[in-house]
């Protein structure tokens, strides 16, 4: 997968107004505690990508993107489902992400997938735009069973 870093950096320029620098991809690909996936189309061309990092029992979605020619085909939904499955299999309790406050399409997708609005990071992006913090619980953080006393 390190060979994919150049293609990811090129895709990043198409997908984001504040792209990751190319070296970020290589460092994320090689880092421990990561969950990264690429989706390719039948011709073998990059269609979408996902980068996540574990933060204790939370899988933090760092980056999810679909290239313009593949938008609307469910690629981001598929990648998010893979992340959720991985988090559950690994014993994680939640997934968390930040999304531009103006990105209604992504926010709508995350809400439809069961994410809740958890907060706002003011001036999070390099252009000063706020980020919405969204999270989805996949497992309760307790070994105790709750019962009603009667």
mmCIF file of C-alpha atoms in Angstrom:
data_model
loop_
_atom_site.group_PDB
_atom_site.id
_atom_site.type_symbol
_atom_site.label_atom_id
_atom_site.label_comp_id
_atom_site.label_asym_id
_atom_site.label_seq_id
_atom_site.Cartn_x
_atom_site.Cartn_y
_atom_site.Cartn_z
ATOM 1 C CA UNK A 1 0.000 0.000 0.000
ATOM 2 C CA UNK A 2 2.886 2.519 0.328
ATOM 3 C CA UNK A 3 2.888 2.629 -3.486
ATOM 4 C CA UNK A 4 -0.633 4.073 -3.321
ATOM 5 C CA UNK A 5 0.520 7.260 -1.556
ATOM 6 C CA UNK A 6 1.109 9.201 -4.791
ATOM 7 C CA UNK A 7 -2.325 8.337 -6.200
ATOM 8 C CA UNK A 8 -3.955 9.217 -2.899
ATOM 9 C CA UNK A 9 -2.207 12.589 -2.814
ATOM 10 C CA UNK A 10 -3.456 13.318 -6.346
ATOM 11 C CA UNK A 11 -7.009 12.267 -5.437
ATOM 12 C CA UNK A 12 -6.843 14.425 -2.330
ATOM 13 C CA UNK A 13 -6.333 17.528 -4.478
ATOM 14 C CA UNK A 14 -9.543 16.721 -6.352
ATOM 15 C CA UNK A 15 -11.622 15.884 -3.262
ATOM 16 C CA UNK A 16 -10.653 18.560 -0.724
ATOM 17 C CA UNK A 17 -10.026 22.294 -0.572
ATOM 18 C CA UNK A 18 -7.593 21.672 2.297
ATOM 19 C CA UNK A 19 -5.814 18.487 1.202
ATOM 20 C CA UNK A 20 -3.439 16.475 3.312
ATOM 21 C CA UNK A 21 0.182 16.951 2.257
ATOM 22 C CA UNK A 22 1.467 13.897 0.342
ATOM 23 C CA UNK A 23 3.749 12.807 3.194
ATOM 24 C CA UNK A 24 0.709 12.403 5.488
ATOM 25 C CA UNK A 25 -0.498 9.474 3.414
ATOM 26 C CA UNK A 26 2.761 7.591 3.634
ATOM 27 C CA UNK A 27 3.044 8.167 7.383
ATOM 28 C CA UNK A 28 -0.564 7.001 7.910
ATOM 29 C CA UNK A 29 -0.051 3.936 5.728
ATOM 30 C CA UNK A 30 3.020 2.908 7.709
ATOM 31 C CA UNK A 31 1.753 3.802 11.204
ATOM 32 C CA UNK A 32 0.579 1.264 13.774
ATOM 33 C CA UNK A 33 -2.992 1.322 15.054
ATOM 34 C CA UNK A 34 -4.513 2.369 11.772
ATOM 35 C CA UNK A 35 -7.386 1.101 9.652
ATOM 36 C CA UNK A 36 -7.074 2.259 6.034
ATOM 37 C CA UNK A 37 -8.992 1.057 3.002
ATOM 38 C CA UNK A 38 -9.132 1.876 -0.702
ATOM 39 C CA UNK A 39 -11.981 1.123 -3.082
ATOM 40 C CA UNK A 40 -11.098 0.682 -6.733
ATOM 41 C CA UNK A 41 -13.435 0.524 -9.720
ATOM 42 C CA UNK A 42 -13.541 -2.430 -12.155
ATOM 43 C CA UNK A 43 -10.775 -0.780 -14.211
ATOM 44 C CA UNK A 44 -8.516 -0.718 -11.149
ATOM 45 C CA UNK A 45 -8.754 3.059 -10.684
ATOM 46 C CA UNK A 46 -9.091 4.596 -7.229
ATOM 47 C CA UNK A 47 -12.746 5.360 -6.453
ATOM 48 C CA UNK A 48 -12.719 6.142 -2.714
ATOM 49 C CA UNK A 49 -10.542 5.917 0.379
ATOM 50 C CA UNK A 50 -10.727 5.819 4.157
ATOM 51 C CA UNK A 51 -8.131 6.509 6.858
ATOM 52 C CA UNK A 52 -8.802 5.810 10.542
ATOM 53 C CA UNK A 53 -6.731 5.779 13.729
ATOM 54 C CA UNK A 54 -7.449 4.116 17.038
ATOM 55 C CA UNK A 55 -7.740 6.387 20.064
ATOM 56 C CA UNK A 56 -8.186 3.947 22.943
ATOM 57 C CA UNK A 57 -11.576 2.274 22.245
ATOM 58 C CA UNK A 58 -12.661 4.855 19.658
ATOM 59 C CA UNK A 59 -11.918 4.445 15.964
ATOM 60 C CA UNK A 60 -11.382 8.008 14.727
ATOM 61 C CA UNK A 61 -12.238 8.516 11.065
ATOM 62 C CA UNK A 62 -9.490 10.833 9.855
ATOM 63 C CA UNK A 63 -10.407 10.925 6.200
ATOM 64 C CA UNK A 64 -13.100 9.511 3.941
ATOM 65 C CA UNK A 65 -13.390 10.619 0.334
ATOM 66 C CA UNK A 66 -15.013 9.571 -2.900
ATOM 67 C CA UNK A 67 -13.680 10.807 -6.214
ATOM 68 C CA UNK A 68 -16.218 12.847 -8.217
ATOM 69 C CA UNK A 69 -16.883 10.222 -10.923
ATOM 70 C CA UNK A 70 -17.895 7.705 -8.248
ATOM 71 C CA UNK A 71 -20.056 9.873 -5.984
ATOM 72 C CA UNK A 72 -23.601 8.727 -5.368
ATOM 73 C CA UNK A 73 -22.763 5.048 -5.842
ATOM 74 C CA UNK A 74 -22.472 4.196 -2.140
ATOM 75 C CA UNK A 75 -18.673 4.083 -1.854
ATOM 76 C CA UNK A 76 -18.475 6.251 1.276
ATOM 77 C CA UNK A 77 -21.296 4.271 2.885
ATOM 78 C CA UNK A 78 -19.437 1.040 2.135
ATOM 79 C CA UNK A 79 -16.195 2.377 3.597
ATOM 80 C CA UNK A 80 -17.960 3.579 6.741
ATOM 81 C CA UNK A 81 -19.581 0.142 7.127
ATOM 82 C CA UNK A 82 -16.127 -1.465 6.869
ATOM 83 C CA UNK A 83 -14.818 0.879 9.568
ATOM 84 C CA UNK A 84 -17.747 0.113 11.862
ATOM 85 C CA UNK A 85 -17.341 -3.629 11.337
ATOM 86 C CA UNK A 86 -13.623 -3.390 12.058
ATOM 87 C CA UNK A 87 -14.255 -1.346 15.216
ATOM 88 C CA UNK A 88 -16.777 -3.885 16.477
ATOM 89 C CA UNK A 89 -14.563 -6.860 15.706
ATOM 90 C CA UNK A 90 -11.620 -5.183 17.472
ATOM 91 C CA UNK A 91 -13.659 -4.495 20.620
ATOM 92 C CA UNK A 92 -14.085 -0.789 20.004
ATOM 93 C CA UNK A 93 -16.895 1.171 21.585
ATOM 94 C CA UNK A 94 -17.395 4.023 19.126
ATOM 95 C CA UNK A 95 -16.414 5.819 15.965
ATOM 96 C CA UNK A 96 -15.808 9.562 15.822
ATOM 97 C CA UNK A 97 -15.201 12.003 12.980
ATOM 98 C CA UNK A 98 -15.099 15.674 12.108
ATOM 99 C CA UNK A 99 -16.937 17.072 9.106
ATOM 100 C CA UNK A 100 -17.091 20.588 7.688
ATOM 101 C CA UNK A 101 -20.155 22.384 9.006
ATOM 102 C CA UNK A 102 -21.032 23.314 5.394
ATOM 103 C CA UNK A 103 -20.803 19.730 4.074
ATOM 104 C CA UNK A 104 -24.496 18.867 4.162
ATOM 105 C CA UNK A 105 -24.138 15.775 1.973
ATOM 106 C CA UNK A 106 -21.593 14.171 4.305
ATOM 107 C CA UNK A 107 -23.448 15.250 7.429
ATOM 108 C CA UNK A 108 -26.638 13.741 6.021
ATOM 109 C CA UNK A 109 -24.844 10.481 5.274
ATOM 110 C CA UNK A 110 -23.402 10.260 8.788
ATOM 111 C CA UNK A 111 -26.787 10.999 10.374
ATOM 112 C CA UNK A 112 -28.385 8.301 8.189
ATOM 113 C CA UNK A 113 -25.686 5.874 9.346
ATOM 114 C CA UNK A 114 -26.579 6.499 12.987
ATOM 115 C CA UNK A 115 -23.999 9.103 13.973
ATOM 116 C CA UNK A 116 -24.979 11.767 16.499
ATOM 117 C CA UNK A 117 -23.808 15.352 16.644
ATOM 118 C CA UNK A 118 -21.444 15.506 19.633
ATOM 119 C CA UNK A 119 -20.073 19.020 19.341
ATOM 120 C CA UNK A 120 -18.378 21.658 17.244
ATOM 121 C CA UNK A 121 -14.702 22.516 16.826
ATOM 122 C CA UNK A 122 -14.506 26.233 16.155
ATOM 123 C CA UNK A 123 -12.199 27.355 13.302
ATOM 124 C CA UNK A 124 -11.019 23.746 12.861
ATOM 125 C CA UNK A 125 -10.108 23.937 9.179
ATOM 126 C CA UNK A 126 -7.298 26.025 7.700
ATOM 127 C CA UNK A 127 -9.794 28.426 6.129
ATOM 128 C CA UNK A 128 -11.447 29.031 9.519
ATOM 129 C CA UNK A 129 -14.555 26.897 8.967
ATOM 130 C CA UNK A 130 -15.946 25.007 11.948
ATOM 131 C CA UNK A 131 -16.062 21.229 12.126
ATOM 132 C CA UNK A 132 -18.988 19.259 13.453
ATOM 133 C CA UNK A 133 -17.911 16.372 15.673
ATOM 134 C CA UNK A 134 -20.033 13.295 15.119
ATOM 135 C CA UNK A 135 -19.894 10.000 16.945
ATOM 136 C CA UNK A 136 -21.553 6.610 16.841
ATOM 137 C CA UNK A 137 -21.607 4.195 19.746
ATOM 138 C CA UNK A 138 -21.247 0.577 18.758
ATOM 139 C CA UNK A 139 -20.806 -0.898 22.220
ATOM 140 C CA UNK A 140 -21.607 0.246 25.728
ATOM 141 C CA UNK A 141 -18.654 0.933 28.016
ATOM 142 C CA UNK A 142 -19.778 -1.310 30.863
ATOM 143 C CA UNK A 143 -19.490 -4.884 31.957
ATOM 144 C CA UNK A 144 -22.482 -4.489 34.267
ATOM 145 C CA UNK A 145 -26.052 -5.363 33.443
ATOM 146 C CA UNK A 146 -28.667 -2.772 34.349
ATOM 147 C CA UNK A 147 -31.890 -4.069 35.909
ATOM 148 C CA UNK A 148 -34.876 -2.394 37.413
ATOM 149 C CA UNK A 149 -35.288 -2.947 41.154
ATOM 150 C CA UNK A 150 -38.732 -4.255 41.975
#
